[in-house]
Amino acid sequence: MKAHLSLLLLLASLGACERQQVDRERLPPPEKVILEEMRSETNLAFEQLCQQFIHGLWNLFPSWALSEGYYEVAKELQVPDKSYREFVLDFAQIYERKFAALDKSQLNINSRSNLALIENFLQRLQWQYTRFKSYQWDPSIYNVSHSFALILNTDYAPLLKRLHTVSTRMLQVPEYYQAAKAAIYRPAAPQLELAIQQSTGSLEVFGEELEKTVKESQMPADAKEIFLRRMHDSRLAIQSYIHFLQNLQKKLTKSGKFRDFRIGEKLYEEKFQFDINIGMSAAELYQRAIIEKQLTHDKMTKLADQLWPKYFPSDSPPNEPLVKIEKLLNKLSQYHATKDTFKKKVEQQIPELAEFVAEKNLLSLDKEKPLVVRTTPAYMQGFAVASINAPGPYHKNANTYYNVMPIETYSDQRAESLLREYNDYILQILNIHEAIPGHYTQLVYANQSPSILKTILGNTAMIEGWAVYAERMMLDAGYGNFSPELWLMYYKWNLRTITNTILDYEVQVKGISQAEAMKLMVRDAFQQQAEAEGKWRRATLSQVQLTSYFAGFTDILALREEIKKKMGNNFNLKGFHEMFLSYGSAPIPIIRELMLADLAKQGNKFQ
């Protein structure tokens, strides 16, 4: 109740502020407020309101705040009950009115771009709680482990202080899971299965290692006793939640009354507009992906014709292009790491990629920002083979983690299938995508952006699109010495980007079956069985996110060509990349508007 009381006081103060009119006479006249550009009274009021908004945001979503490196609210764990959801809606509605009261015509271009992000966020928040209602049917969203792990594993404060913070935060864990159980109504089967898997993994965060850390710490004996009791209660709460989910799973399996994980066309289009934001509909992007798939097949056919005599000198090539491509891909896929060397190979390639980026002068890399390759924590497993956990703008120098699934623990059959998928060629492209100059690099740049809003309200299509763009950019720059083998594998990998959009739309909107989805991925996109099975599961667990790769990639390429044409001889790749990344993780249409405005001010040159 303490957390809810603080929210009540926050909303009360917001309401009071909302009733007050801005005293324009007390604000300095616009002509006197000149820094780098004109700042009107409205811009000043907007900046102040943004600060209030961010402060309120972190009080409302303390776990999100931790992921952004903001630890002032680390002791808080909001209980996701009905009253909390009402607080969230009140917050969104109040701020929507407050921002709407500003005169947009008086805002400078940077403020307008921030306002667009805020408006999209507030509208999406209301949609999430009143229309989408995933809090009812997706039990996997209820998991406290990640935020506790961040506190324990990030050296933002001395260990003793962090342990006291964890102890205080654990007080709310039993109530948190009680609220979660009360909120869940007729969940979807894939989300229920993921919740059981990840909640079981989350017990590790409150396990023997933490108990040992506490016992060996300098905490007073009574504080240790309290901590261990609260840790025990937290484990019981998670175990009770798992038991609740397992019973629910048995009941719904017997009755067959799971919620359909497919959200349908209307909700899908709405979610697409909030999440992707590229100025076209999901249906239009889907049609573009269908065309691009055929174009990519054509490019792969030409490379297959070139490579066939080298790898099959005694055999005539098949007449069917897809069969010919598949045979070559299978041949090249034999070259891969073992179960025990996969993670080591990932680690070895990172400095090689950094060296190439520096040699080709593609970007400036910050060598002081640590990147740690680790096994994906148990509470995060079950979604992707590899992923990045980056620190937020409030704690820029913390470690970035490159998570790699524990392939060494898989059965030989499953491991072999994944290792063939992530063979020696594809693994290089994966590391470009996830690390350098992909996600890791982009998120380091995002943390340097002068606009925190453009980082914390990041756009999925921009983030994923940049990582996909980085793959093509590196190969275009000569990475791999223009090897036709690497290019053939790149197009296979790029087919995954294209097929992600087709798959997601056809699963969620058109309702295709698992068998049809597997055919699309295995036959048309040449994916290994294990990879395709994992992607099917992912398409049932998420919606729209899989389209972000293709959407962002095509938009970034189009923007680069537009800027290149506009600048002529003044254009250079490094300048484009660094300017593009300087705007945080804003949607690409917003970045385009800002880039064109800044280039005009700079005389159509990169600084």
XYZ file of C-alpha atoms in Angstrom, residues 72-285:
214
model
C 16.561 6.176 -7.199
C 13.428 4.008 -7.147
C 15.236 0.687 -6.708
C 13.478 -0.099 -3.419
C 10.051 0.154 -5.027
C 8.164 -2.745 -6.593
C 4.722 -1.766 -7.817
C 2.019 -4.347 -7.201
C 0.127 -4.921 -10.486
C -3.401 -4.937 -9.058
C -6.558 -3.171 -10.214
C -5.787 0.059 -8.364
C -2.337 0.165 -9.981
C -3.854 -0.175 -13.426
C -6.173 2.716 -12.586
C -3.157 4.807 -11.549
C -1.498 4.044 -14.897
C -4.579 5.134 -16.839
C -4.954 8.304 -14.752
C -1.292 9.116 -15.351
C -1.647 8.643 -19.112
C -4.854 10.686 -19.364
C -3.603 13.553 -17.209
C -0.371 13.915 -19.142
C -2.128 13.587 -22.464
C -4.249 16.604 -21.516
C -1.274 18.547 -20.165
C 0.803 18.074 -23.322
C -2.214 18.748 -25.562
C -2.637 22.154 -23.869
C 0.693 23.326 -25.306
C 0.754 25.242 -28.573
C 2.611 22.865 -30.915
C 3.228 25.609 -33.448
C 5.531 27.325 -30.927
C 7.707 24.250 -30.346
C 11.082 23.883 -32.010
C 11.771 20.809 -34.120
C 13.474 18.855 -31.309
C 10.618 19.509 -28.910
C 8.070 18.523 -31.563
C 9.863 15.223 -32.114
C 9.910 14.531 -28.375
C 6.237 15.424 -28.129
C 5.411 12.936 -30.900
C 7.168 10.200 -28.923
C 5.344 11.115 -25.711
C 1.937 11.260 -27.374
C 2.474 7.868 -28.997
C 3.572 6.391 -25.656
C 0.604 7.794 -23.713
C -1.902 6.673 -26.314
C -0.334 3.227 -26.466
C -0.407 2.956 -22.679
C -4.152 3.606 -22.635
C -4.687 1.202 -25.519
C -2.649 -1.439 -23.701
C -4.843 -1.326 -20.595
C -8.256 -0.742 -22.177
C -8.095 -2.590 -25.520
C -5.207 -5.050 -25.642
C -5.375 -6.151 -21.992
C -2.376 -8.479 -22.101
C -2.279 -8.224 -18.296
C -5.177 -10.704 -18.368
C -3.963 -13.288 -20.894
C -0.153 -13.117 -20.828
C 1.107 -14.432 -17.474
C 4.732 -14.225 -18.652
C 4.720 -10.448 -18.077
C 4.652 -11.077 -14.320
C 8.244 -11.758 -13.358
C 10.254 -9.821 -10.772
C 13.572 -11.552 -11.392
C 15.137 -9.321 -14.021
C 14.942 -6.154 -11.917
C 16.283 -7.946 -8.828
C 19.138 -9.385 -10.902
C 19.977 -5.879 -12.172
C 20.278 -4.568 -8.624
C 22.431 -7.507 -7.536
C 24.699 -7.600 -10.598
C 25.226 -3.895 -11.296
C 27.820 -2.012 -9.245
C 25.880 1.244 -9.034
C 26.379 1.226 -5.236
C 28.318 -0.796 -2.645
C 27.116 -4.386 -2.240
C 25.832 -3.804 1.290
C 23.587 -0.966 0.142
C 22.283 -3.019 -2.755
C 21.505 -5.935 -0.453
C 19.496 -3.629 1.812
C 17.656 -2.375 -1.279
C 16.857 -5.947 -2.328
C 15.663 -6.746 1.190
C 13.244 -3.802 1.154
C 12.036 -4.602 -2.358
C 11.365 -8.245 -1.506
C 8.675 -7.154 0.950
C 6.346 -6.585 -2.007
C 7.033 -9.847 -3.842
C 4.275 -11.972 -2.219
C 1.685 -9.238 -2.840
C 2.990 -8.823 -6.399
C 2.290 -12.446 -7.280
C -1.066 -12.430 -5.513
C -2.058 -9.525 -7.754
C -0.752 -11.375 -10.796
C -2.897 -14.410 -10.006
C -5.944 -12.185 -9.524
C -5.372 -10.424 -12.855
C -4.966 -13.510 -15.049
C -8.057 -14.603 -16.924
C -8.117 -17.258 -19.660
C -4.491 -16.974 -20.800
C -3.144 -17.994 -24.206
C -1.346 -21.345 -24.196
C 2.122 -20.227 -25.471
C 2.259 -17.327 -23.015
C 1.235 -19.651 -20.182
C 3.957 -22.150 -21.074
C 6.594 -19.390 -21.250
C 5.468 -18.026 -17.879
C 5.957 -21.430 -16.248
C 9.397 -21.839 -17.849
C 10.714 -18.387 -16.985
C 9.174 -18.281 -13.504
C 10.884 -21.584 -12.741
C 14.144 -20.064 -13.959
C 13.555 -16.967 -11.829
C 13.973 -19.024 -8.664
C 17.714 -19.003 -9.357
C 17.851 -15.277 -8.614
C 16.622 -16.035 -5.079
C 18.702 -19.206 -4.744
C 21.852 -20.528 -3.124
C 24.217 -17.971 -4.650
C 22.298 -15.044 -3.162
C 22.007 -16.807 0.179
C 25.774 -17.352 0.219
C 26.398 -13.694 -0.699
C 24.221 -12.508 2.182
C 25.793 -14.840 4.730
C 29.306 -13.751 3.724
C 28.417 -10.040 3.673
C 28.962 -7.462 6.415
C 25.235 -7.130 7.103
C 24.340 -7.173 10.815
C 23.059 -10.529 12.032
C 19.478 -9.306 12.491
C 19.438 -7.782 8.982
C 20.702 -11.081 7.554
C 17.940 -12.947 9.332
C 15.303 -10.554 7.949
C 16.796 -10.761 4.447
C 16.812 -14.570 4.406
C 13.255 -14.713 5.697
C 12.093 -12.336 2.963
C 14.041 -14.313 0.374
C 12.307 -17.470 1.568
C 8.925 -15.731 1.292
C 9.802 -14.538 -2.220
C 10.646 -18.071 -3.308
C 7.397 -19.342 -1.835
C 5.473 -16.638 -3.701
C 7.114 -17.590 -7.024
C 6.570 -21.297 -6.371
C 2.933 -20.602 -5.555
C 2.604 -18.688 -8.822
C 4.165 -21.554 -10.768
C 1.783 -24.016 -9.086
C -1.147 -21.736 -9.917
C -0.058 -21.590 -13.574
C 0.459 -25.340 -13.809
C -3.006 -26.010 -12.408
C -4.480 -23.476 -14.809
C -2.647 -25.120 -17.691
C -4.083 -28.546 -16.801
C -7.587 -27.119 -16.471
C -7.504 -25.242 -19.769
C -5.864 -28.131 -21.617
C -8.715 -30.347 -20.478
C -11.439 -27.834 -21.383
C -9.732 -26.503 -24.517
C -10.650 -22.945 -23.526
C -7.299 -21.213 -23.919
C -7.450 -17.719 -25.357
C -6.329 -17.653 -28.992
C -2.780 -16.281 -29.146
C -3.675 -14.702 -32.514
C -4.822 -11.125 -31.994
C -6.518 -10.583 -35.363
C -6.278 -7.872 -38.006
C -7.758 -4.893 -36.127
C -5.631 -5.198 -32.985
C -2.615 -6.097 -35.093
C -2.870 -2.943 -37.211
C -3.361 -0.821 -34.088
C -0.333 -2.345 -32.390
C 1.709 -1.976 -35.580
C 1.030 1.759 -35.734
C 2.066 2.255 -32.095
C 5.156 0.035 -32.198
C 6.607 0.372 -35.715
C 5.696 3.906 -36.805
C 7.067 3.973 -40.371
C 4.188 5.674 -42.175
C 2.571 2.582 -43.707
C 0.151 -0.130 -42.605
C 1.091 -3.655 -41.579
C -0.699 -4.979 -44.661
C 1.396 -2.732 -46.927
C 4.639 -3.865 -45.292
